[in-house]
Amino acid sequence: MACLLLASCYPLATGSVKWRIVWKPSLKDYKKEIIQTITEEAQPSEKPLNIILIVADDLGKAEVSAYGSKRVPTPNIDQIGKDGVIFTDAYVSSPVCAPSRAGLMTGRSQNRFGFETQSYEQYPSNMIEYVTGRYLAKTENWVIMSKPVFPREWQIIRQGLPPSEVNIAELLKAKDYKTGITGKWHLGHHRRLKPLARGFDYQYGFYGASTIYTPEQETEGYATHIQNTFSSKYQWKNERNELSAILVNDKRIIEEDYLTFAIRDQANNFIEAHKDEPFFLYVPFSAPHVPFQAPDEYYDKFDHIQDDNKRVYYAMISALDDAIGAIHQKVKDAGLEDNTMIIFISDNGGAEYTKATDNYPLKGGKLTQFEGGLNVPFVMKWKGQIPAGTVYNNAVSSLDIFTTIAAAVDLKVPKDRVYDGVDLLPYILNDSEMAPVPHDVLYWRADHIWAIRKGIFKLIMSNRDGWVELYNLKEDKSEMYDLRKEHPEIVQTLIAEHMEWQKELPEKPLWPKFMDYRYVIDSTEYMFPP
């Protein structure tokens, strides 16, 4: 009996060492050589191009009026597309925040460097915590895995964008760009993974998945909606502590302003400070990710909405849109419009599990590899280069942003690694000599979930749970009609192509997941890893 008790408690504190995140020092050193070579080959620009990359957090197409939404007017996001190009069929490389951002910032499928699923701030540290979480705690639709893992703290903290990867900021330093980030990082908090160690000269924001928008939960002048869910309780409990703390250049500060507006102001201050030199500004807003808080003046704009959850959510999006408009206006006021590329995208689809949104007519949402999780709003502006009012209808990817920026500033991408993105400008301008479309095939993998889009067909499956679905996206963008029985030969071909692609990937991800999310769509239950 005593032995059984000891076994049930092992390990009490030290954790298991069955997996480790191993960075390859040789790759990191080689990266320095690659960047040095790019720097030496870089030619000075007659008129340097500034880059502003704005990322929303969990904003679906159903909340952007440029895509036909009637829920929340987003005139400022829309204006970027009106002044340049709106992509009607844009994909991200993951339906979850951190992996999506890893792909976005590197131009490479994050699977290529082991960033397969969400990075975790906490794991169960022993059998008692594991059993409690799996069998006793009210985790709602979050399902703890049947095989426990107990990583040590030093292993957990190494989760993030590996040092061997080249991100946009690091690439642009080759042309002596001033680089800044204002907002959510979520790509690692080890000292070698933080923004200041990854090519950024200036950092404002937080390192984790979320933070509250005001100094305290209940702040005068702001509307708050606290959801009674497992994940929401965790986020509210964190408030602005640990990875949710607000930092300037890695030093904690007390931010009194509404976070969306603070990110806006920090971005505009950066533009003002560097308007006379080429700059790259990365503005990853935290809105409209939970927890839900909005200024009263925006909350009051939606008094026709009876559902308080949705009302606060819509108010957050309206505030976000105005913040984006203010950044756009700052570019104009600073006289930089002609030599600034502005890009806006969301990191994944709307989070339907919040009950504040749905992605209709797209199926599913954040966490799922259905269109509602992967197909996102994406607009881009470069005055004088991209004709105003351009609409591009072929499939594009967030992975294209890295490559497009590199080409626009006349920088070569590293030759020692595979890039999955392409330069979109020739396609937008109907000047491509390489291929008729940017991507004939797109791949996704998150643990047991595989997905592939080739031409008009998209296959999604779980190799663990044994289900496969096939859709014709040209005829059925809502993924309502499963065609696997009608086209078994297409199913087998796409599975084979996906397996061939996986041969290019590492043998296993850098870290294991420890939960799935139970998602029910039209009475069908799915398990998706975060």
Short mmCIF file of N, CA and C in Angstrom, two decimals, residues 36-128:
data_model
loop_
_atom_site.label_atom_id
_atom_site.label_comp_id
_atom_site.label_asym_id
_atom_site.label_seq_id
_atom_site.Cartn_x
_atom_site.Cartn_y
_atom_site.Cartn_z
N GLN A 36 25.30 37.64 -41.61
CA GLN A 36 26.46 38.44 -41.98
C GLN A 36 26.63 38.47 -43.50
N THR A 37 26.40 37.32 -44.14
CA THR A 37 26.49 37.26 -45.60
C THR A 37 25.42 38.13 -46.25
N ILE A 38 24.20 38.06 -45.72
CA ILE A 38 23.12 38.89 -46.25
C ILE A 38 23.45 40.36 -46.08
N THR A 39 24.01 40.71 -44.93
CA THR A 39 24.39 42.10 -44.66
C THR A 39 25.43 42.59 -45.66
N GLU A 40 26.43 41.75 -45.92
CA GLU A 40 27.49 42.14 -46.84
C GLU A 40 26.99 42.29 -48.28
N GLU A 41 25.97 41.47 -48.63
CA GLU A 41 25.43 41.53 -49.99
C GLU A 41 24.36 42.60 -50.16
N ALA A 42 23.82 43.11 -49.05
CA ALA A 42 22.73 44.08 -49.12
C ALA A 42 23.20 45.37 -49.78
N GLN A 43 22.37 45.87 -50.69
CA GLN A 43 22.66 47.13 -51.36
C GLN A 43 21.88 48.26 -50.71
N PRO A 44 22.49 49.44 -50.58
CA PRO A 44 21.74 50.56 -49.99
C PRO A 44 20.56 50.95 -50.87
N SER A 45 19.46 51.32 -50.23
CA SER A 45 18.25 51.69 -50.95
C SER A 45 18.21 53.19 -51.18
N GLU A 46 17.76 53.58 -52.37
CA GLU A 46 17.62 55.01 -52.65
C GLU A 46 16.55 55.63 -51.76
N LYS A 47 15.46 54.89 -51.59
CA LYS A 47 14.38 55.36 -50.72
C LYS A 47 13.97 54.20 -49.83
N PRO A 48 14.54 54.08 -48.63
CA PRO A 48 14.24 52.94 -47.77
C PRO A 48 12.75 52.80 -47.49
N LEU A 49 12.32 51.56 -47.41
CA LEU A 49 10.91 51.24 -47.17
C LEU A 49 10.70 50.88 -45.71
N ASN A 50 9.80 51.58 -45.05
CA ASN A 50 9.41 51.24 -43.69
C ASN A 50 8.37 50.12 -43.73
N ILE A 51 8.38 49.27 -42.72
CA ILE A 51 7.45 48.15 -42.64
C ILE A 51 6.69 48.24 -41.32
N ILE A 52 5.35 48.21 -41.39
CA ILE A 52 4.52 48.11 -40.18
C ILE A 52 3.65 46.87 -40.33
N LEU A 53 3.86 45.92 -39.44
CA LEU A 53 3.10 44.66 -39.44
C LEU A 53 2.18 44.66 -38.22
N ILE A 54 0.88 44.72 -38.47
CA ILE A 54 -0.13 44.76 -37.41
C ILE A 54 -0.84 43.41 -37.36
N VAL A 55 -0.92 42.83 -36.18
CA VAL A 55 -1.56 41.52 -36.01
C VAL A 55 -2.64 41.62 -34.95
N ALA A 56 -3.84 41.20 -35.29
CA ALA A 56 -4.92 41.09 -34.31
C ALA A 56 -4.89 39.70 -33.69
N ASP A 57 -5.49 39.57 -32.53
CA ASP A 57 -5.45 38.32 -31.78
C ASP A 57 -6.85 37.70 -31.74
N ASP A 58 -7.05 36.61 -32.48
CA ASP A 58 -8.33 35.89 -32.51
C ASP A 58 -9.44 36.66 -33.22
N LEU A 59 -9.12 37.47 -34.20
CA LEU A 59 -10.14 38.23 -34.93
C LEU A 59 -10.52 37.48 -36.21
N GLY A 60 -11.77 37.04 -36.28
CA GLY A 60 -12.25 36.33 -37.46
C GLY A 60 -12.76 37.26 -38.55
N LYS A 61 -12.92 36.72 -39.75
CA LYS A 61 -13.43 37.51 -40.87
C LYS A 61 -14.86 37.98 -40.61
N ALA A 62 -15.58 37.25 -39.76
CA ALA A 62 -16.98 37.60 -39.47
C ALA A 62 -17.10 38.88 -38.66
N GLU A 63 -15.97 39.41 -38.17
CA GLU A 63 -15.98 40.67 -37.42
C GLU A 63 -15.28 41.80 -38.17
N VAL A 64 -15.04 41.64 -39.45
CA VAL A 64 -14.38 42.68 -40.25
C VAL A 64 -15.31 43.07 -41.39
N SER A 65 -15.70 44.33 -41.42
CA SER A 65 -16.71 44.75 -42.39
C SER A 65 -16.22 44.68 -43.82
N ALA A 66 -14.91 44.71 -44.06
CA ALA A 66 -14.39 44.55 -45.42
C ALA A 66 -14.76 43.20 -46.00
N TYR A 67 -15.06 42.23 -45.14
CA TYR A 67 -15.45 40.90 -45.58
C TYR A 67 -16.96 40.68 -45.48
N GLY A 68 -17.70 41.78 -45.35
CA GLY A 68 -19.15 41.70 -45.36
C GLY A 68 -19.81 41.63 -44.00
N SER A 69 -19.03 41.75 -42.92
CA SER A 69 -19.62 41.66 -41.59
C SER A 69 -20.50 42.87 -41.30
N LYS A 70 -21.63 42.63 -40.67
CA LYS A 70 -22.54 43.69 -40.24
C LYS A 70 -22.51 43.87 -38.72
N ARG A 71 -21.70 43.08 -38.02
CA ARG A 71 -21.71 43.10 -36.56
C ARG A 71 -20.98 44.32 -36.00
N VAL A 72 -19.76 44.52 -36.51
CA VAL A 72 -18.92 45.60 -35.99
C VAL A 72 -18.33 46.37 -37.17
N PRO A 73 -18.60 47.66 -37.29
CA PRO A 73 -17.93 48.43 -38.35
C PRO A 73 -16.43 48.49 -38.07
N THR A 74 -15.63 48.19 -39.08
CA THR A 74 -14.17 48.29 -38.94
C THR A 74 -13.61 49.15 -40.08
N PRO A 75 -13.98 50.42 -40.12
CA PRO A 75 -13.58 51.26 -41.25
C PRO A 75 -12.08 51.44 -41.40
N ASN A 76 -11.35 51.35 -40.31
CA ASN A 76 -9.91 51.60 -40.39
C ASN A 76 -9.14 50.40 -40.93
N ILE A 77 -9.54 49.20 -40.52
CA ILE A 77 -8.97 48.00 -41.14
C ILE A 77 -9.35 47.96 -42.61
N ASP A 78 -10.61 48.26 -42.88
CA ASP A 78 -11.09 48.27 -44.26
C ASP A 78 -10.28 49.23 -45.12
N GLN A 79 -9.91 50.38 -44.55
CA GLN A 79 -9.24 51.42 -45.33
C GLN A 79 -7.88 50.98 -45.83
N ILE A 80 -7.18 50.17 -45.03
CA ILE A 80 -5.88 49.65 -45.48
C ILE A 80 -6.09 48.84 -46.75
N GLY A 81 -7.13 48.00 -46.76
CA GLY A 81 -7.44 47.22 -47.95
C GLY A 81 -7.89 48.08 -49.12
N LYS A 82 -8.67 49.13 -48.84
CA LYS A 82 -9.12 50.03 -49.91
C LYS A 82 -7.95 50.77 -50.53
N ASP A 83 -6.97 51.12 -49.70
CA ASP A 83 -5.79 51.83 -50.20
C ASP A 83 -4.80 50.90 -50.89
N GLY A 84 -4.98 49.60 -50.73
CA GLY A 84 -4.05 48.63 -51.30
C GLY A 84 -4.78 47.40 -51.79
N VAL A 85 -4.56 46.27 -51.09
CA VAL A 85 -5.13 45.01 -51.52
C VAL A 85 -5.83 44.32 -50.37
N ILE A 86 -6.95 43.71 -50.66
CA ILE A 86 -7.63 42.83 -49.72
C ILE A 86 -7.52 41.41 -50.26
N PHE A 87 -7.03 40.50 -49.41
CA PHE A 87 -6.92 39.10 -49.78
C PHE A 87 -8.18 38.39 -49.29
N THR A 88 -8.91 37.80 -50.20
CA THR A 88 -10.18 37.19 -49.83
C THR A 88 -10.05 35.75 -49.36
N ASP A 89 -8.88 35.14 -49.59
CA ASP A 89 -8.71 33.73 -49.26
C ASP A 89 -7.34 33.51 -48.61
N ALA A 90 -7.15 34.17 -47.46
CA ALA A 90 -5.85 34.13 -46.78
C ALA A 90 -5.88 33.12 -45.64
N TYR A 91 -4.77 32.40 -45.50
CA TYR A 91 -4.64 31.37 -44.47
C TYR A 91 -3.48 31.70 -43.53
N VAL A 92 -3.62 31.23 -42.29
CA VAL A 92 -2.50 31.22 -41.36
C VAL A 92 -1.98 29.78 -41.27
N SER A 93 -0.77 29.63 -40.72
CA SER A 93 -0.14 28.31 -40.68
C SER A 93 -0.57 27.49 -39.49
N SER A 94 -1.38 28.08 -38.60
CA SER A 94 -1.90 27.36 -37.44
C SER A 94 -3.15 28.07 -36.94
N PRO A 95 -4.13 27.35 -36.40
CA PRO A 95 -5.32 27.98 -35.86
C PRO A 95 -5.17 28.41 -34.40
N VAL A 96 -3.92 28.46 -33.91
CA VAL A 96 -3.65 28.82 -32.53
C VAL A 96 -2.53 29.88 -32.50
N CYS A 97 -2.61 30.76 -31.49
CA CYS A 97 -1.78 31.97 -31.44
C CYS A 97 -0.29 31.73 -31.65
N ALA A 98 0.37 31.03 -30.73
CA ALA A 98 1.83 30.98 -30.74
C ALA A 98 2.40 30.30 -31.98
N PRO A 99 1.93 29.10 -32.37
CA PRO A 99 2.47 28.50 -33.60
C PRO A 99 2.23 29.37 -34.83
N SER A 100 1.07 30.00 -34.90
CA SER A 100 0.77 30.88 -36.02
C SER A 100 1.77 32.03 -36.10
N ARG A 101 2.09 32.64 -34.96
CA ARG A 101 3.04 33.76 -34.94
C ARG A 101 4.46 33.30 -35.27
N ALA A 102 4.79 32.07 -34.88
CA ALA A 102 6.11 31.54 -35.20
C ALA A 102 6.28 31.41 -36.71
N GLY A 103 5.24 30.92 -37.38
CA GLY A 103 5.29 30.83 -38.84
C GLY A 103 5.31 32.19 -39.49
N LEU A 104 4.47 33.08 -39.01
CA LEU A 104 4.37 34.44 -39.55
C LEU A 104 5.71 35.16 -39.51
N MET A 105 6.41 35.05 -38.37
CA MET A 105 7.64 35.82 -38.18
C MET A 105 8.84 35.23 -38.90
N THR A 106 8.74 33.99 -39.36
CA THR A 106 9.89 33.33 -39.99
C THR A 106 9.70 33.01 -41.47
N GLY A 107 8.45 33.00 -41.95
CA GLY A 107 8.19 32.62 -43.33
C GLY A 107 8.31 31.13 -43.58
N ARG A 108 8.40 30.37 -42.50
CA ARG A 108 8.54 28.93 -42.59
C ARG A 108 7.44 28.26 -41.77
N SER A 109 6.91 27.16 -42.29
CA SER A 109 5.97 26.39 -41.47
C SER A 109 6.64 26.09 -40.14
N GLN A 110 5.98 26.45 -39.07
CA GLN A 110 6.57 26.25 -37.73
C GLN A 110 6.85 24.78 -37.45
N ASN A 111 6.19 23.88 -38.18
CA ASN A 111 6.48 22.46 -38.02
C ASN A 111 7.93 22.13 -38.38
N ARG A 112 8.52 22.93 -39.25
CA ARG A 112 9.89 22.66 -39.69
C ARG A 112 10.91 22.81 -38.56
N PHE A 113 10.54 23.58 -37.53
CA PHE A 113 11.46 23.71 -36.41
C PHE A 113 10.82 23.30 -35.09
N GLY A 114 9.81 22.44 -35.16
CA GLY A 114 9.28 21.79 -33.97
C GLY A 114 8.28 22.57 -33.16
N PHE A 115 7.86 23.75 -33.64
CA PHE A 115 6.89 24.58 -32.91
C PHE A 115 5.49 24.17 -33.36
N GLU A 116 5.08 22.98 -32.98
CA GLU A 116 3.89 22.37 -33.57
C GLU A 116 2.59 22.77 -32.89
N THR A 117 2.61 22.88 -31.59
CA THR A 117 1.41 23.24 -30.85
C THR A 117 1.74 24.40 -29.91
N GLN A 118 0.71 24.87 -29.24
CA GLN A 118 0.85 26.01 -28.34
C GLN A 118 1.94 25.76 -27.29
N SER A 119 2.69 26.78 -26.99
CA SER A 119 3.62 26.68 -25.87
C SER A 119 2.82 26.78 -24.57
N TYR A 120 3.23 26.05 -23.56
CA TYR A 120 2.48 25.97 -22.31
C TYR A 120 3.20 26.69 -21.18
N GLU A 121 2.47 27.48 -20.45
CA GLU A 121 3.05 28.16 -19.31
C GLU A 121 3.14 27.24 -18.10
N GLN A 122 2.26 26.24 -18.06
CA GLN A 122 2.26 25.30 -16.93
C GLN A 122 1.95 23.90 -17.42
N TYR A 123 2.52 22.91 -16.75
CA TYR A 123 2.19 21.49 -16.91
C TYR A 123 1.88 20.94 -15.52
N PRO A 124 1.18 19.80 -15.44
CA PRO A 124 1.12 19.13 -14.14
C PRO A 124 2.54 18.78 -13.71
N SER A 125 2.85 18.98 -12.44
CA SER A 125 4.21 18.72 -11.97
C SER A 125 4.35 17.37 -11.28
N ASN A 126 3.23 16.65 -11.04
CA ASN A 126 3.30 15.34 -10.40
C ASN A 126 1.99 14.59 -10.64
N MET A 127 1.93 13.35 -10.20
CA MET A 127 0.76 12.51 -10.46
C MET A 127 -0.49 13.04 -9.77
N ILE A 128 -0.33 13.64 -8.61
CA ILE A 128 -1.50 14.18 -7.91
C ILE A 128 -2.14 15.29 -8.74
#
